[in-house]
mmCIF file of C-alpha atoms in Angstrom:
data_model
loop_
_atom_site.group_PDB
_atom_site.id
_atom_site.type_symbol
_atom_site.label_atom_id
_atom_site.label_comp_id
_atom_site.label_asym_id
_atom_site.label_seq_id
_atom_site.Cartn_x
_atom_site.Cartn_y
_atom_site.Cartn_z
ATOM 1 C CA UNK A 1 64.928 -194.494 -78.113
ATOM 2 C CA UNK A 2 68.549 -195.692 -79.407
ATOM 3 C CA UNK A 3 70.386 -192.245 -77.899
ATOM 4 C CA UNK A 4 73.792 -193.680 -78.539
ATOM 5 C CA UNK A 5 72.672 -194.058 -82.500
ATOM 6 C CA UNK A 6 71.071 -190.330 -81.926
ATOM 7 C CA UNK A 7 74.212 -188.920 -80.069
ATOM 8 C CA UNK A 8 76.508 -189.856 -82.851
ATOM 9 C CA UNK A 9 74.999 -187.925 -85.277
ATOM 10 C CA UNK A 10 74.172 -185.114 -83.140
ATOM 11 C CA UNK A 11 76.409 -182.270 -82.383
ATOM 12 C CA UNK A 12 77.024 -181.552 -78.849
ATOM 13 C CA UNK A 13 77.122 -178.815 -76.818
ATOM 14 C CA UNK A 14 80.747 -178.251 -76.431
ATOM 15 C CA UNK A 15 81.104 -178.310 -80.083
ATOM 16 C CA UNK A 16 78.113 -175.480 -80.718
ATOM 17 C CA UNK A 17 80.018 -173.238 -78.619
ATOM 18 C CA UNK A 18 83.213 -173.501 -79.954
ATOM 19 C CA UNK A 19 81.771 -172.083 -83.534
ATOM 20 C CA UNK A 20 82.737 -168.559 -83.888
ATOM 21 C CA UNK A 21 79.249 -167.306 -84.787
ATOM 22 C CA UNK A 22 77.385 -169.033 -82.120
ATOM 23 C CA UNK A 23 80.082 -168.044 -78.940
ATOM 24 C CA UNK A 24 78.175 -164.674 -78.059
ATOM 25 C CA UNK A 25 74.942 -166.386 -77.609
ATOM 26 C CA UNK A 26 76.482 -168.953 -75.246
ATOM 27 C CA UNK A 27 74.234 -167.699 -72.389
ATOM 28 C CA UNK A 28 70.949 -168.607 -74.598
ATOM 29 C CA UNK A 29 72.767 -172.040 -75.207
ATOM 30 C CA UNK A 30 72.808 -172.855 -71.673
ATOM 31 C CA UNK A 31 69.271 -174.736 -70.831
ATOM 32 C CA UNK A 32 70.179 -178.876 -70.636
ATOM 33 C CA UNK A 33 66.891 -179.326 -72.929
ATOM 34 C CA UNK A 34 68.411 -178.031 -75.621
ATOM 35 C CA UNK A 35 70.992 -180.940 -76.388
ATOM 36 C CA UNK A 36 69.991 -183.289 -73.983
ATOM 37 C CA UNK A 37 68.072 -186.661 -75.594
ATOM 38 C CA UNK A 38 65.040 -187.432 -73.416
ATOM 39 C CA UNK A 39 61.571 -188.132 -74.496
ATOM 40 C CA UNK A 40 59.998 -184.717 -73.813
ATOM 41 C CA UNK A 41 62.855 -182.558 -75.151
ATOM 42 C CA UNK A 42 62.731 -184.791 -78.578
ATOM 43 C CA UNK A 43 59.340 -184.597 -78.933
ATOM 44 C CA UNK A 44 59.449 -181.294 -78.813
ATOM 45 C CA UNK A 45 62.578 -180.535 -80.698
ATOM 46 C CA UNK A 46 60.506 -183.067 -83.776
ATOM 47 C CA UNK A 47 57.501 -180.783 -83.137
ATOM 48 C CA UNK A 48 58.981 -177.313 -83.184
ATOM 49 C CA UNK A 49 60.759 -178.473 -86.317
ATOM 50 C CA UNK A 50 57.342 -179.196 -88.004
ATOM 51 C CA UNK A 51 56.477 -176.208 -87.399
ATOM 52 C CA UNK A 52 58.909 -174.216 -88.629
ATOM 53 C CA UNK A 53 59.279 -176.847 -92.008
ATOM 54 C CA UNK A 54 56.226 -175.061 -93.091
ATOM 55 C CA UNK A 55 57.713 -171.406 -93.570
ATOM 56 C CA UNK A 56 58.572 -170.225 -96.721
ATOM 57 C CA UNK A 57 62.161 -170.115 -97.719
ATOM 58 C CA UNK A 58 65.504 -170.029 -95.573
ATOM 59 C CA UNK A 59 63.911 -168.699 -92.897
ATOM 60 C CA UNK A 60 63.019 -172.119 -91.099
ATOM 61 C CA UNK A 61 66.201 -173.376 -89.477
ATOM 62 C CA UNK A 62 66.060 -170.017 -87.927
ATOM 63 C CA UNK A 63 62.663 -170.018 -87.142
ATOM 64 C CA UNK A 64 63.210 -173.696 -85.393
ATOM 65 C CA UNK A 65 66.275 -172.441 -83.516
ATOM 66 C CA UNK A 66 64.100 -169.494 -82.085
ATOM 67 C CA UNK A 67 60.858 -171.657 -80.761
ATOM 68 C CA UNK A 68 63.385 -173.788 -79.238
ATOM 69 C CA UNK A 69 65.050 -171.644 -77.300
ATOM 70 C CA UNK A 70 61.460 -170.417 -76.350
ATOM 71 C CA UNK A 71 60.332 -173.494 -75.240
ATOM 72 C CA UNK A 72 63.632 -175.495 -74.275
ATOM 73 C CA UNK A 73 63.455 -178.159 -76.811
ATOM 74 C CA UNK A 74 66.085 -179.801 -78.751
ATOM 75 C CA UNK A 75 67.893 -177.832 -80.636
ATOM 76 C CA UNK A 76 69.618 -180.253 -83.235
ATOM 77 C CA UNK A 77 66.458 -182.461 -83.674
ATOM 78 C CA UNK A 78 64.188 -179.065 -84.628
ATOM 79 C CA UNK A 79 66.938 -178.655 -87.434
ATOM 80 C CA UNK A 80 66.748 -181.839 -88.514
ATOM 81 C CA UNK A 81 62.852 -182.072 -87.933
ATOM 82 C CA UNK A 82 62.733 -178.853 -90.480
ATOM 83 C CA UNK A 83 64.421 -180.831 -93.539
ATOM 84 C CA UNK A 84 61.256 -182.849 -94.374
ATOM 85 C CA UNK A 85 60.110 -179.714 -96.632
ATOM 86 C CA UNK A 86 62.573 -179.596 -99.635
ATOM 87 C CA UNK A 87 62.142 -178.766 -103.301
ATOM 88 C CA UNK A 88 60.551 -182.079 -103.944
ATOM 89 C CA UNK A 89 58.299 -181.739 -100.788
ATOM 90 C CA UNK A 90 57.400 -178.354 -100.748
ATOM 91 C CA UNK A 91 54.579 -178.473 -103.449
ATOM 92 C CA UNK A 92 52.389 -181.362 -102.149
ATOM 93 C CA UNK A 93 52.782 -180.148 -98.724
ATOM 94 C CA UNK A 94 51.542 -176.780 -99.827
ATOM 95 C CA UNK A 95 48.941 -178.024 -101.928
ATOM 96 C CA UNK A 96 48.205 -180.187 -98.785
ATOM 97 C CA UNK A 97 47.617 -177.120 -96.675
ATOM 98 C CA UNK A 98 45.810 -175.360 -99.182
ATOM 99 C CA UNK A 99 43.109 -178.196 -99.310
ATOM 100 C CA UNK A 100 43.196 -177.831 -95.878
ATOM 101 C CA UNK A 101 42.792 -174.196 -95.966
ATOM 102 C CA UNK A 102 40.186 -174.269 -98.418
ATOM 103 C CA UNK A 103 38.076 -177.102 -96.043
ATOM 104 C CA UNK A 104 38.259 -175.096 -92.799
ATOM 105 C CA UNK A 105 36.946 -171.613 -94.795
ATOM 106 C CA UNK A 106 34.371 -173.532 -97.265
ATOM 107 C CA UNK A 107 35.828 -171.002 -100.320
ATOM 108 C CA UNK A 108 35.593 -172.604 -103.685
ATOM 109 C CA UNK A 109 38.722 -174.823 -104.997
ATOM 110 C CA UNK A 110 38.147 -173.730 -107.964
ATOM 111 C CA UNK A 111 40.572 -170.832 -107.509
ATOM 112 C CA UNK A 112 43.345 -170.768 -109.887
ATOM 113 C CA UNK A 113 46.819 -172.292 -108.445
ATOM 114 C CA UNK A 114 49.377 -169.555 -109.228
ATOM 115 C CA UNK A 115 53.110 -171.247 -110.058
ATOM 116 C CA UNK A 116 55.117 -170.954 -106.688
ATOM 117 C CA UNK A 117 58.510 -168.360 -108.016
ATOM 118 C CA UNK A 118 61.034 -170.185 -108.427
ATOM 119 C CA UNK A 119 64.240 -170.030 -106.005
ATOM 120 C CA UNK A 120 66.883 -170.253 -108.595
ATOM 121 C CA UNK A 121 65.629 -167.825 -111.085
ATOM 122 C CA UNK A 122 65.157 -164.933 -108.959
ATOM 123 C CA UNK A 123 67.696 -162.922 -106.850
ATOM 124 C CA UNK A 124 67.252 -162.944 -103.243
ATOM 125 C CA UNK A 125 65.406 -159.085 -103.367
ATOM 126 C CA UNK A 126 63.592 -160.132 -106.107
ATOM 127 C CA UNK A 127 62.319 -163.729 -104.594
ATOM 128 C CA UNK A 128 60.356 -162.355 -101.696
ATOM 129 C CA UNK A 129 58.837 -159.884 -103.099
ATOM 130 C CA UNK A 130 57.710 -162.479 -105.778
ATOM 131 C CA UNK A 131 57.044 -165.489 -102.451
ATOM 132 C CA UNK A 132 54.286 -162.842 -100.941
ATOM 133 C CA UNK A 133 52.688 -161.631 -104.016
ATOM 134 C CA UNK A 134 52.596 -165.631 -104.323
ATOM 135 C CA UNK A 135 51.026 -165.902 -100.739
ATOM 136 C CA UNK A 136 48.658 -163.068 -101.554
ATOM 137 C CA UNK A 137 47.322 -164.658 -104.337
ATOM 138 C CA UNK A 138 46.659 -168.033 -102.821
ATOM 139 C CA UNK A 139 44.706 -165.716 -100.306
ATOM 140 C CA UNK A 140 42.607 -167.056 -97.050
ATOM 141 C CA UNK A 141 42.974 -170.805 -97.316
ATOM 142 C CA UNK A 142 46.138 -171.044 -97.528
ATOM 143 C CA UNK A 143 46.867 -168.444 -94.931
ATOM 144 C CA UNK A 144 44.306 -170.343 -92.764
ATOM 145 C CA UNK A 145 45.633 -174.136 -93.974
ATOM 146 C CA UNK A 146 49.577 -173.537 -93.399
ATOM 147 C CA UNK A 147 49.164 -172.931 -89.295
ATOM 148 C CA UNK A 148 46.737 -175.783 -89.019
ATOM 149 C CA UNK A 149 48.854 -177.950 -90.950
ATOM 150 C CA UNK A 150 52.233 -177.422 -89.124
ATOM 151 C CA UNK A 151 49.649 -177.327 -85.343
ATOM 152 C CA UNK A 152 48.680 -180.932 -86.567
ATOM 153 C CA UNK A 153 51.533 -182.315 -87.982
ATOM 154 C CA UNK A 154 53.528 -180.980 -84.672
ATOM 155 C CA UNK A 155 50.808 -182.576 -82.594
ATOM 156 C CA UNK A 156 51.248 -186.191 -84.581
ATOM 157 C CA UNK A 157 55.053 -185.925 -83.956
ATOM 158 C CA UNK A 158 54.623 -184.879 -80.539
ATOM 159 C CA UNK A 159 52.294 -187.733 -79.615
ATOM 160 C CA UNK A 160 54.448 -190.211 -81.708
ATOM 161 C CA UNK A 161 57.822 -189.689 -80.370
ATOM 162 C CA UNK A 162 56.362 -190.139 -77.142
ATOM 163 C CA UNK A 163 54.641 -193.357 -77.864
ATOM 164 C CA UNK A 164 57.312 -194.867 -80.121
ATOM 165 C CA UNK A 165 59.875 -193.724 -76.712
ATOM 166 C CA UNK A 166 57.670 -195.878 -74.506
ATOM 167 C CA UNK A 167 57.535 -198.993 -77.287
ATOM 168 C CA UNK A 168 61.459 -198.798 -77.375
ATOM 169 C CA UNK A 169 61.671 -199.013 -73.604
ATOM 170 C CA UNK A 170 59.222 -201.435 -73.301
ATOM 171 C CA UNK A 171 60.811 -203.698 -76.150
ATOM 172 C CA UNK A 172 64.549 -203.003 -74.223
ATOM 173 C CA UNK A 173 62.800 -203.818 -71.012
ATOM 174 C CA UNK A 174 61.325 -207.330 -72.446
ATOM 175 C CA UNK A 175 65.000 -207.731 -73.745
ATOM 176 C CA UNK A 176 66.949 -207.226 -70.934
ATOM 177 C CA UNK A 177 64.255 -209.793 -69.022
ATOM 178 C CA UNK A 178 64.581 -212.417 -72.049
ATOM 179 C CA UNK A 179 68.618 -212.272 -71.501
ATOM 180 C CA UNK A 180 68.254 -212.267 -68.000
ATOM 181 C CA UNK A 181 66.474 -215.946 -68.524
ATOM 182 C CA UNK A 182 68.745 -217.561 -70.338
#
């Protein structure tokens, strides 16, 4: 994988520490994984932030940020890995899941959608209360279809990091040998 393109827009691990906020938890900042670019750590960094993508609200980059430290992945590409849900995504990735949801359990679609509550018309107090009632209403399949989604979706980044890492070596490798000929 191009790590030099990767690095540059990466923050590194000096620079993490030196942030105010994030100096008491140096010790949990320690593990190499976390900020170092190889194929297992980045797959796993891309698949952790599936994973957290899929929960509600700002509680994802935190949520990312805590499975990595769990299982000593990437840090920086789990953040980045969470931005693929955003206010244009969200919907047809919930609807997604919800199909999903509604497939595994056999329930009937015919279900009413309720109108996800809207982040910029409610206060913060009075937007989760509003997201679970929400949740509560959507009911089994999409309580069932939001962990398979992000278990799949982190299982087809997992398995395609790692085999577009070994087509980038592969196509570096052929590279190197084609310069070598000349």
């Amino acid at each position: 994988m191009p790590r030099k393109y990767l690095r540059r827009w990466l923050p590194d691990h000096a620079a993490m520490l030196d942030n105010r906020f994030l100096r008491r938890f140096a010790p949990w900042f320690e593990h190499p994984n976390l900020f170092h670019l190889n194929r297992k750590s980045v797959a796993g960094g891309l698949a952790v932030g599936m994973i957290g993508g899929l929960i509600p609200g700002p509680l994802q980059v935190i949520t990312s940020a805590i499975l990595c430290l769990i299982f000593r992945v990437n840090l920086p590409v789990a953040i980045l890995g969470t931005f693929y849900t955003n206010p244009l995504t969200i919907a047809p990735i919930y609807w997604l899941a919800y199909r999903l949801g509604v497939w595994v359990t056999g329930s009937s679609a015919a279900v009413q959608m309720v109108v996800m509550p809207s982040w910029s018309a409610l206060s913060w107090s009075d937007w989760l209360p509003a997201m679970w009632t929400w949740v509560q209403a959507l009911g089994a399949p999409l309580l069932i279809g939001l962990p398979l989604l992000a278990a799949i979706l982190a299982l087809c980044c997992y398995v395609g990091v790692h085999l577009l890492w070994r087509l980038w070596i592969y196509w570096s490798w052929h590279q190197r040998r084609k310069q070598r000929l000349k």
